[in-house]
PDB file of C-alpha atoms in Angstrom:
ATOM      1  CA  MET W   1      11.679  -7.951  -6.495  1.00 44.00           C
ATOM      2  CA  THR W   2      14.393  -9.437  -9.711  1.00 43.00           C
ATOM      3  CA  LYS W   3      11.807 -10.156 -12.646  1.00 43.00           C
ATOM      4  CA  LYS W   4       9.214  -9.544 -11.155  1.00 46.00           C
ATOM      5  CA  ARG W   5       7.016  -6.560  -9.274  1.00 44.00           C
ATOM      6  CA  SER W   6       6.969  -5.968  -5.767  1.00 46.00           C
ATOM      7  CA  THR W   7       4.375  -7.534  -3.740  1.00 44.00           C
ATOM      8  CA  ILE W   8       1.248  -5.063  -3.898  1.00 40.00           C
ATOM      9  CA  ALA W   9       2.100  -4.344  -7.525  1.00 43.00           C
ATOM     10  CA  GLN W  10       2.246  -8.256  -8.566  1.00 43.00           C
ATOM     11  CA  LEU W  11      -1.132  -8.182  -7.719  1.00 40.00           C
ATOM     12  CA  ALA W  12      -2.807  -5.029  -9.575  1.00 40.00           C
ATOM     13  CA  LEU W  13      -1.763  -6.360 -13.111  1.00 36.00           C
ATOM     14  CA  ALA W  14      -4.147  -4.247 -14.835  1.00 36.00           C
ATOM     15  CA  SER W  15      -3.021  -1.593 -17.415  1.00 32.00           C
ATOM     16  CA  SER W  16      -3.383   1.646 -17.237  1.00 33.00           C
ATOM     17  CA  CYS W  17      -5.074   1.824 -20.686  1.00 34.00           C
ATOM     18  CA  LEU W  18      -7.545  -0.354 -19.228  1.00 34.00           C
ATOM     19  CA  TRP W  19     -10.130   2.840 -18.830  1.00 31.00           C
ATOM     20  CA  LEU W  20      -8.587   4.341 -22.399  1.00 37.00           C
ATOM     21  CA  ALA W  21     -11.142   3.157 -25.339  1.00 41.00           C
ATOM     22  CA  ALA W  22      -8.314   3.153 -27.943  1.00 46.00           C
ATOM     23  CA  CYS W  23      -7.413   0.445 -25.589  1.00 47.00           C
ATOM     24  CA  SER W  24     -10.496  -1.604 -25.414  1.00 49.00           C
ATOM     25  CA  SER W  25      -9.700  -4.928 -26.763  1.00 61.00           C
ATOM     26  CA  THR W  26      -7.432  -5.231 -23.648  1.00 70.00           C
ATOM     27  CA  PRO W  27      -9.360  -7.861 -21.389  1.00 77.00           C
ATOM     28  CA  PRO W  28     -10.191  -7.063 -18.016  1.00 80.00           C
ATOM     29  CA  PRO W  29      -7.891  -8.444 -15.410  1.00 83.00           C
ATOM     30  CA  PRO W  30      -9.594 -11.031 -13.589  1.00 86.00           C
ATOM     31  CA  ASP W  31     -12.164  -9.971 -10.310  1.00 89.00           C
ATOM     32  CA  TRP W  32      -9.287 -11.896  -7.689  1.00 90.00           C
ATOM     33  CA  GLN W  33      -6.409  -9.838  -8.451  1.00 91.00           C
ATOM     34  CA  MET W  34      -8.814  -6.157  -8.150  1.00 93.00           C
ATOM     35  CA  ASN W  35     -10.330  -7.362  -5.406  1.00 94.00           C
ATOM     36  CA  ALA W  36      -7.524  -8.940  -3.590  1.00 94.00           C
ATOM     37  CA  LYS W  37      -5.115  -5.540  -4.083  1.00 94.00           C
ATOM     38  CA  SER W  38      -8.091  -3.424  -3.078  1.00 95.00           C
ATOM     39  CA  SER W  39      -8.294  -5.489   0.089  1.00 96.00           C
ATOM     40  CA  LEU W  40      -4.811  -5.860   0.666  1.00 96.00           C
ATOM     41  CA  ASP W  41      -4.194  -2.233   0.451  1.00 96.00           C
ATOM     42  CA  ARG W  42      -6.913  -1.396   2.810  1.00 97.00           C
ATOM     43  CA  ALA W  43      -5.558  -4.023   5.530  1.00 97.00           C
ATOM     44  CA  THR W  44      -2.416  -2.554   4.874  1.00 97.00           C
ATOM     45  CA  ASN W  45      -3.714   1.415   6.024  1.00 97.00           C
ATOM     46  CA  ALA W  46      -5.984  -0.165   8.952  1.00 97.00           C
ATOM     47  CA  TRP W  47      -2.856  -1.909  10.475  1.00 97.00           C
ATOM     48  CA  LEU W  48      -0.633   0.855  10.322  1.00 97.00           C
ATOM     49  CA  SER W  49      -3.528   3.042  11.366  1.00 95.00           C
ATOM     50  CA  GLY W  50      -4.382   1.099  14.602  1.00 95.00           C
ATOM     51  CA  ASP W  51      -7.120  -0.572  13.453  1.00 95.00           C
ATOM     52  CA  ASP W  52      -6.973  -4.656  14.398  1.00 96.00           C
ATOM     53  CA  ARG W  53     -10.142  -5.242  13.518  1.00 97.00           C
ATOM     54  CA  VAL W  54     -10.525  -3.740   9.907  1.00 97.00           C
ATOM     55  CA  GLU W  55      -7.274  -5.584   8.972  1.00 97.00           C
ATOM     56  CA  ALA W  56      -7.942  -8.634   9.816  1.00 97.00           C
ATOM     57  CA  THR W  57     -11.101  -8.429   8.014  1.00 98.00           C
ATOM     58  CA  GLU W  58      -9.460  -7.028   5.032  1.00 98.00           C
ATOM     59  CA  PHE W  59      -6.331  -9.266   5.078  1.00 97.00           C
ATOM     60  CA  ALA W  60      -8.847 -12.276   5.053  1.00 97.00           C
ATOM     61  CA  ARG W  61     -10.905 -10.926   2.174  1.00 97.00           C
ATOM     62  CA  ALA W  62      -7.353 -10.495   0.187  1.00 96.00           C
ATOM     63  CA  ARG W  63      -6.072 -14.559   1.292  1.00 96.00           C
ATOM     64  CA  SER W  64      -9.139 -15.810   0.497  1.00 96.00           C
ATOM     65  CA  GLU W  65      -9.308 -14.138  -3.282  1.00 96.00           C
ATOM     66  CA  LEU W  66      -5.773 -14.813  -3.584  1.00 95.00           C
ATOM     67  CA  ALA W  67      -6.031 -18.653  -2.748  1.00 95.00           C
ATOM     68  CA  ARG W  68      -8.988 -19.095  -5.125  1.00 94.00           C
ATOM     69  CA  THR W  69      -6.042 -18.795  -7.738  1.00 95.00           C
ATOM     70  CA  GLY W  70      -4.044 -22.073  -6.212  1.00 94.00           C
ATOM     71  CA  ARG W  71      -1.143 -20.569  -6.824  1.00 94.00           C
ATOM     72  CA  ALA W  72       0.531 -20.594  -3.081  1.00 93.00           C
ATOM     73  CA  GLU W  73       3.198 -18.199  -3.947  1.00 93.00           C
ATOM     74  CA  LEU W  74       1.064 -15.297  -4.524  1.00 94.00           C
ATOM     75  CA  VAL W  75      -0.583 -15.892  -0.867  1.00 96.00           C
ATOM     76  CA  ALA W  76       2.623 -15.897   0.417  1.00 95.00           C
ATOM     77  CA  ARG W  77       3.311 -12.212  -1.511  1.00 95.00           C
ATOM     78  CA  ALA W  78       0.129 -10.943   0.908  1.00 96.00           C
ATOM     79  CA  GLU W  79       1.793 -13.245   4.269  1.00 97.00           C
ATOM     80  CA  LEU W  80       5.014 -11.014   3.255  1.00 96.00           C
ATOM     81  CA  THR W  81       3.295  -7.840   2.439  1.00 96.00           C
ATOM     82  CA  ARG W  82       1.293  -8.423   6.484  1.00 97.00           C
ATOM     83  CA  CYS W  83       4.915  -9.253   7.873  1.00 97.00           C
ATOM     84  CA  ALA W  84       6.642  -6.147   6.393  1.00 96.00           C
ATOM     85  CA  THR W  85       3.763  -3.868   8.011  1.00 97.00           C
ATOM     86  CA  ARG W  86       4.385  -5.621  11.478  1.00 98.00           C
ATOM     87  CA  VAL W  87       8.276  -4.998  10.818  1.00 97.00           C
ATOM     88  CA  ALA W  88       7.765  -1.216   9.868  1.00 97.00           C
ATOM     89  CA  SER W  89       5.799  -0.976  13.201  1.00 98.00           C
ATOM     90  CA  LEU W  90       8.225  -2.933  15.099  1.00 98.00           C
ATOM     91  CA  VAL W  91       6.115  -5.533  15.944  1.00 97.00           C
ATOM     92  CA  PHE W  92       8.761  -7.988  15.530  1.00 97.00           C
ATOM     93  CA  GLU W  93       7.228 -11.793  15.696  1.00 95.00           C
ATOM     94  CA  ALA W  94       7.560 -14.766  13.645  1.00 95.00           C
ATOM     95  CA  CYS W  95       6.020 -14.815  10.082  1.00 96.00           C
ATOM     96  CA  THR W  96       4.020 -18.010  10.437  1.00 96.00           C
ATOM     97  CA  GLY W  97       1.673 -17.101   7.735  1.00 96.00           C
ATOM     98  CA  PHE W  98       4.656 -17.111   5.112  1.00 96.00           C
ATOM     99  CA  ASP W  99       6.573 -19.777   6.852  1.00 96.00           C
ATOM    100  CA  ALA W 100       3.647 -22.161   6.254  1.00 95.00           C
ATOM    101  CA  LEU W 101       3.816 -21.513   2.532  1.00 95.00           C
ATOM    102  CA  ALA W 102       7.821 -21.327   2.121  1.00 94.00           C
ATOM    103  CA  LEU W 103       8.226 -24.468   0.216  1.00 93.00           C
ATOM    104  CA  ASP W 104       6.308 -22.975  -2.488  1.00 92.00           C
ATOM    105  CA  ALA W 105       7.534 -19.480  -2.493  1.00 92.00           C
ATOM    106  CA  GLY W 106      10.294 -18.673  -4.729  1.00 91.00           C
ATOM    107  CA  ALA W 107      14.407 -17.536  -4.337  1.00 93.00           C
ATOM    108  CA  GLU W 108      13.219 -13.800  -3.336  1.00 93.00           C
ATOM    109  CA  GLU W 109      10.315 -14.061  -1.559  1.00 94.00           C
ATOM    110  CA  ARG W 110      12.567 -16.647   0.925  1.00 95.00           C
ATOM    111  CA  ALA W 111      14.902 -13.755   0.626  1.00 94.00           C
ATOM    112  CA  TYR W 112      12.781 -11.389   1.416  1.00 94.00           C
ATOM    113  CA  ALA W 113      11.396 -13.079   4.669  1.00 96.00           C
ATOM    114  CA  ARG W 114      15.068 -13.351   5.950  1.00 95.00           C
ATOM    115  CA  TYR W 115      15.403  -9.383   5.346  1.00 94.00           C
ATOM    116  CA  LEU W 116      12.233  -8.920   7.216  1.00 95.00           C
ATOM    117  CA  GLU W 117      13.989 -10.983  10.062  1.00 95.00           C
ATOM    118  CA  GLY W 118      16.816  -9.248  10.252  1.00 92.00           C
ATOM    119  CA  ALA W 119      19.032 -12.136   8.679  1.00 92.00           C
ATOM    120  CA  ALA W 120      19.467 -11.555   5.309  1.00 88.00           C
ATOM    121  CA  LEU W 121      22.399 -13.350   4.120  1.00 89.00           C
ATOM    122  CA  PRO W 122      25.052 -11.611   1.840  1.00 87.00           C
ATOM    123  CA  ALA W 123      23.439 -12.981  -1.685  1.00 89.00           C
ATOM    124  CA  ASP W 124      19.771 -12.268  -0.856  1.00 88.00           C
ATOM    125  CA  ALA W 125      20.838  -8.575  -1.633  1.00 87.00           C
ATOM    126  CA  ALA W 126      20.080  -9.226  -5.436  1.00 89.00           C
ATOM    127  CA  LEU W 127      17.205 -10.868  -4.702  1.00 91.00           C
ATOM    128  CA  LEU W 128      15.265  -7.862  -2.986  1.00 88.00           C
ATOM    129  CA  PRO W 129      13.284  -5.474  -4.356  1.00 83.00           C
ATOM    130  CA  ALA W 130      15.082  -3.176  -6.180  1.00 82.00           C
ATOM    131  CA  GLN W 131      14.679  -0.403  -3.543  1.00 79.00           C
ATOM    132  CA  HIS W 132      15.953  -1.974  -0.662  1.00 82.00           C
ATOM    133  CA  ARG W 133      19.188  -3.476  -1.727  1.00 83.00           C
ATOM    134  CA  ALA W 134      21.275  -0.621  -0.858  1.00 79.00           C
ATOM    135  CA  ALA W 135      19.596  -0.454   2.893  1.00 77.00           C
ATOM    136  CA  ALA W 136      20.225  -4.292   2.852  1.00 79.00           C
ATOM    137  CA  GLN W 137      23.592  -3.567   1.597  1.00 78.00           C
ATOM    138  CA  ALA W 138      24.836  -0.595   3.981  1.00 76.00           C
ATOM    139  CA  ILE W 139      22.096   0.415   7.058  1.00 85.00           C
ATOM    140  CA  SER W 140      22.051   4.287   7.105  1.00 89.00           C
ATOM    141  CA  ALA W 141      19.362   7.072   7.078  1.00 93.00           C
ATOM    142  CA  PRO W 142      20.467   8.349   3.422  1.00 92.00           C
ATOM    143  CA  ALA W 143      20.412   4.576   2.411  1.00 90.00           C
ATOM    144  CA  ILE W 144      16.725   4.114   4.072  1.00 93.00           C
ATOM    145  CA  ALA W 145      15.420   7.571   2.657  1.00 93.00           C
ATOM    146  CA  SER W 146      16.677   6.912  -0.541  1.00 89.00           C
ATOM    147  CA  ILE W 147      13.639   4.310  -0.725  1.00 90.00           C
ATOM    148  CA  GLY W 148      11.393   6.881  -1.111  1.00 86.00           C
ATOM    149  CA  ASP W 149       8.117   4.939  -0.406  1.00 91.00           C
ATOM    150  CA  PRO W 150       7.211   5.524   3.046  1.00 95.00           C
ATOM    151  CA  LEU W 151       6.219   2.373   3.908  1.00 95.00           C
ATOM    152  CA  GLY W 152       9.227   1.049   2.718  1.00 94.00           C
ATOM    153  CA  VAL W 153      11.235   3.250   4.589  1.00 95.00           C
ATOM    154  CA  LEU W 154       9.425   1.893   7.423  1.00 97.00           C
ATOM    155  CA  VAL W 155      10.268  -1.483   6.757  1.00 96.00           C
ATOM    156  CA  ALA W 156      13.992  -0.870   5.870  1.00 95.00           C
ATOM    157  CA  ALA W 157      13.741   1.337   9.371  1.00 96.00           C
ATOM    158  CA  GLY W 158      12.602  -1.503  11.326  1.00 97.00           C
ATOM    159  CA  VAL W 159      14.775  -3.881  10.525  1.00 95.00           C
ATOM    160  CA  ALA W 160      17.381  -1.965  11.369  1.00 95.00           C
ATOM    161  CA  LEU W 161      16.062  -1.728  14.457  1.00 96.00           C
ATOM    162  CA  ARG W 162      15.541  -5.408  14.921  1.00 95.00           C
ATOM    163  CA  ARG W 163      19.398  -5.600  13.798  1.00 94.00           C
ATOM    164  CA  GLY W 164      20.612  -3.312  16.459  1.00 94.00           C
ATOM    165  CA  GLN W 165      22.217  -0.933  13.897  1.00 93.00           C
ATOM    166  CA  ALA W 166      18.822   2.134  14.044  1.00 94.00           C
ATOM    167  CA  ASP W 167      21.234   5.018  15.163  1.00 95.00           C
ATOM    168  CA  PRO W 168      19.086   8.250  15.621  1.00 96.00           C
ATOM    169  CA  ALA W 169      19.348   9.333  12.253  1.00 97.00           C
ATOM    170  CA  ILE W 170      17.359   6.387  11.179  1.00 97.00           C
ATOM    171  CA  ALA W 171      14.894   7.117  14.194  1.00 97.00           C
ATOM    172  CA  THR W 172      14.173  10.855  12.926  1.00 97.00           C
ATOM    173  CA  LEU W 173      13.793   9.721   9.498  1.00 97.00           C
ATOM    174  CA  ALA W 174      10.985   6.645  10.766  1.00 97.00           C
ATOM    175  CA  VAL W 175       9.280   9.387  12.759  1.00 98.00           C
ATOM    176  CA  GLU W 176       8.947  11.621  10.000  1.00 97.00           C
ATOM    177  CA  LYS W 177       7.478   9.486   7.464  1.00 97.00           C
ATOM    178  CA  ALA W 178       4.912   7.973   9.727  1.00 98.00           C
ATOM    179  CA  SER W 179       4.050  11.602  10.672  1.00 97.00           C
ATOM    180  CA  GLN W 180       3.585  12.447   7.078  1.00 96.00           C
ATOM    181  CA  GLN W 181       1.502   9.971   6.173  1.00 96.00           C
ATOM    182  CA  GLY W 182      -0.850   9.924   9.564  1.00 96.00           C
ATOM    183  CA  TRP W 183       0.122   6.263  10.693  1.00 97.00           C
ATOM    184  CA  ARG W 184      -0.321   5.897  14.187  1.00 97.00           C
ATOM    185  CA  ARG W 185       0.905   2.964  15.091  1.00 97.00           C
ATOM    186  CA  PRO W 186       4.490   3.058  13.737  1.00 98.00           C
ATOM    187  CA  LEU W 187       4.569   6.219  15.096  1.00 98.00           C
ATOM    188  CA  LEU W 188       4.264   5.626  18.190  1.00 98.00           C
ATOM    189  CA  ALA W 189       6.558   2.820  18.488  1.00 98.00           C
ATOM    190  CA  TRP W 190       9.490   4.963  17.151  1.00 98.00           C
ATOM    191  CA  LEU W 191       8.285   8.107  19.601  1.00 98.00           C
ATOM    192  CA  LYS W 192       8.632   5.620  22.130  1.00 98.00           C
ATOM    193  CA  ILE W 193      12.301   4.289  20.694  1.00 98.00           C
ATOM    194  CA  GLN W 194      13.239   7.939  20.886  1.00 98.00           C
ATOM    195  CA  LEU W 195      11.882   8.377  24.446  1.00 98.00           C
ATOM    196  CA  THR W 196      13.914   5.711  25.460  1.00 97.00           C
ATOM    197  CA  ALA W 197      17.353   7.205  23.808  1.00 97.00           C
ATOM    198  CA  ALA W 198      16.171  10.965  25.479  1.00 97.00           C
ATOM    199  CA  GLU W 199      15.623   9.540  28.866  1.00 97.00           C
ATOM    200  CA  THR W 200      19.033   7.122  28.744  1.00 96.00           C
ATOM    201  CA  ALA W 201      20.806  10.158  28.105  1.00 96.00           C
ATOM    202  CA  GLY W 202      19.324  12.365  30.595  1.00 96.00           C
ATOM    203  CA  ASN W 203      17.830  14.235  28.156  1.00 96.00           C
ATOM    204  CA  THR W 204      14.884  15.879  30.032  1.00 97.00           C
ATOM    205  CA  ALA W 205      13.314  18.685  27.388  1.00 97.00           C
ATOM    206  CA  ASP W 206      13.737  16.457  24.821  1.00 96.00           C
ATOM    207  CA  ALA W 207      11.698  13.186  26.624  1.00 97.00           C
ATOM    208  CA  ASP W 208       9.076  15.783  28.395  1.00 97.00           C
ATOM    209  CA  SER W 209       8.371  16.854  24.508  1.00 97.00           C
ATOM    210  CA  LEU W 210       8.344  13.195  23.347  1.00 97.00           C
ATOM    211  CA  ARG W 211       5.681  12.032  26.428  1.00 97.00           C
ATOM    212  CA  ARG W 212       3.563  14.708  25.484  1.00 96.00           C
ATOM    213  CA  ARG W 213       3.659  14.076  21.471  1.00 96.00           C
ATOM    214  CA  ILE W 214       3.127  10.724  22.608  1.00 97.00           C
ATOM    215  CA  ASP W 215       0.140  11.129  24.511  1.00 96.00           C
ATOM    216  CA  LEU W 216      -1.608  13.296  21.878  1.00 95.00           C
ATOM    217  CA  VAL W 217      -1.114  10.113  19.394  1.00 95.00           C
ATOM    218  CA  SER W 218      -2.213   8.026  21.819  1.00 91.00           C
ATOM    219  CA  LYS W 219      -5.160   9.424  23.339  1.00 79.00           C
ATOM    220  CA  PRO W 220      -8.152   9.894  20.634  1.00 65.00           C
ATOM    221  CA  PRO W 221     -10.478  13.265  20.617  1.00 59.00           C
TER     222      PRO W 221
END
């Protein structure tokens, strides 16, 4: 975000020189920062992998660590991170955790919340994380691919679908990114989008192939 680091980076303020003897005078980061980042990372990966139980446990732990600071904006960013994983997985629901903290969040956080809802305003683009600005202004597979970060790509693709602007190229990009990361939940969601498109077009061969792939991802060994 403008003048701020990204949500997860904001929670990881530890300097890389922390581990170097030459930087021994640098004070270590508070425990809450490291604990919150670790738990938020685990919660994110658990959700994308399809493990609701671990996700709920780790997110509660991350939120508790952030709440210790009394800084609502930090908790709000964590809630937005959680909502972003939902959008990445095509679970379009209200971001109630953030909504409860919106009054104490900054303009950047509120802009990102609108972006996730597929309701970004023209002025919001400049307030979004830098990697999302191009995709917010001109939704296309190349613009989304330029984000680079796999989760960011899936979030932008989910926003495009939520706005009714996800073309086959965006769906293919989302499937590739989810597959590369082994993220079962968004992969299944996007494969089902492709399956619906194949069935609608009467493309039996592609539909059959997609069903087999969905079956492979869905069923544990």
